[in-house]
Tab-separated table of C-alpha atoms in Angstrom:
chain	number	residue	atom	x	y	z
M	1	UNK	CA	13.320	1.646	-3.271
M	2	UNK	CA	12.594	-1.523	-4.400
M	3	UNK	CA	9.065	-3.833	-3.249
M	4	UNK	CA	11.314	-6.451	-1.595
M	5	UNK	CA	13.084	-3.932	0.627
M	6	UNK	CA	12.505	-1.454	3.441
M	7	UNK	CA	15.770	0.178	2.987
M	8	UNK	CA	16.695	3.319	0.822
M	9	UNK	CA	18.979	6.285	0.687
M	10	UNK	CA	17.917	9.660	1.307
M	11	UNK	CA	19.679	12.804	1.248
M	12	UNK	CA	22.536	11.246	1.503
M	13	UNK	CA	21.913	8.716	4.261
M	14	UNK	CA	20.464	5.126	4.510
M	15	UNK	CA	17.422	5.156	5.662
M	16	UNK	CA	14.777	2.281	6.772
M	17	UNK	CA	10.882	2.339	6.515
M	18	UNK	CA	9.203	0.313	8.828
M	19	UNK	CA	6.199	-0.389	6.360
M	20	UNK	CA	7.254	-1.847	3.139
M	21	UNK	CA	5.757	-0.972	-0.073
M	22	UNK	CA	2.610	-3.065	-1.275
M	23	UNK	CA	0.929	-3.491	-4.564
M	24	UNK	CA	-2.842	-3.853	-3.837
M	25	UNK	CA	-5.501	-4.430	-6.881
M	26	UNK	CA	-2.204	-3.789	-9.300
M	27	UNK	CA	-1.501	-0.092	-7.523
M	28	UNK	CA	1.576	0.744	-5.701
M	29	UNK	CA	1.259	1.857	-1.961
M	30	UNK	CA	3.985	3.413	-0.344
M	31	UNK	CA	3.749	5.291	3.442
M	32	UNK	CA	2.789	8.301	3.587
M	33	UNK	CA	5.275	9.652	6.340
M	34	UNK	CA	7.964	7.552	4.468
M	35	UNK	CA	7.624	8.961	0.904
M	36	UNK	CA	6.967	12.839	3.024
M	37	UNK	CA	10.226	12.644	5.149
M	38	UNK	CA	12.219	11.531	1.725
M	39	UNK	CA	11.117	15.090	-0.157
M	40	UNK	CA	12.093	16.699	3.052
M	41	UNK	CA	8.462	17.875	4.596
M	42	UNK	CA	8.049	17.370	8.565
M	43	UNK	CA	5.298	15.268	9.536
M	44	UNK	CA	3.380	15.768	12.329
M	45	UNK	CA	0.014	13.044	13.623
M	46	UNK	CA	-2.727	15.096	16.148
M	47	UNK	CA	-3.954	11.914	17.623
M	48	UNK	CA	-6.628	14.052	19.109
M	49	UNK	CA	-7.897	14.757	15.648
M	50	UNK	CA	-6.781	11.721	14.210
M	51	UNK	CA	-5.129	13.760	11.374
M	52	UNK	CA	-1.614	13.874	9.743
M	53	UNK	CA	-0.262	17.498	9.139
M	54	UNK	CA	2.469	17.791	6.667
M	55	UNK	CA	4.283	20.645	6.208
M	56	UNK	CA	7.030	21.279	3.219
């Protein structure tokens, strides 16, 4: 994935973040649930807890 594109392929398939990647203070930020999903791990947000459970 590149900084001037949401778009990458992923097991196979295209695939489309809907947060691009940053650089803030000269550090790369990607999304969490983004980069997660990509290495296969299922993502799950508790709104109740306000916490994001991954799982691989």
């Amino acid at each position: 994935m590149h900084l001037t594109t949401r778009a990458y392929c992923g097991r196979g398939t295209r695939r489309r973040s809907r947060h691009p990647v940053k650089i803030v203070k000269g550090r790369t930020m990607v999304p969490l649930r983004f980069v997660s999903q990509a290495m296969g791990a299922k993502v799950v947000w508790d709104g109740k807890n306000r916490e994001v459970l991954l799982t691989l």
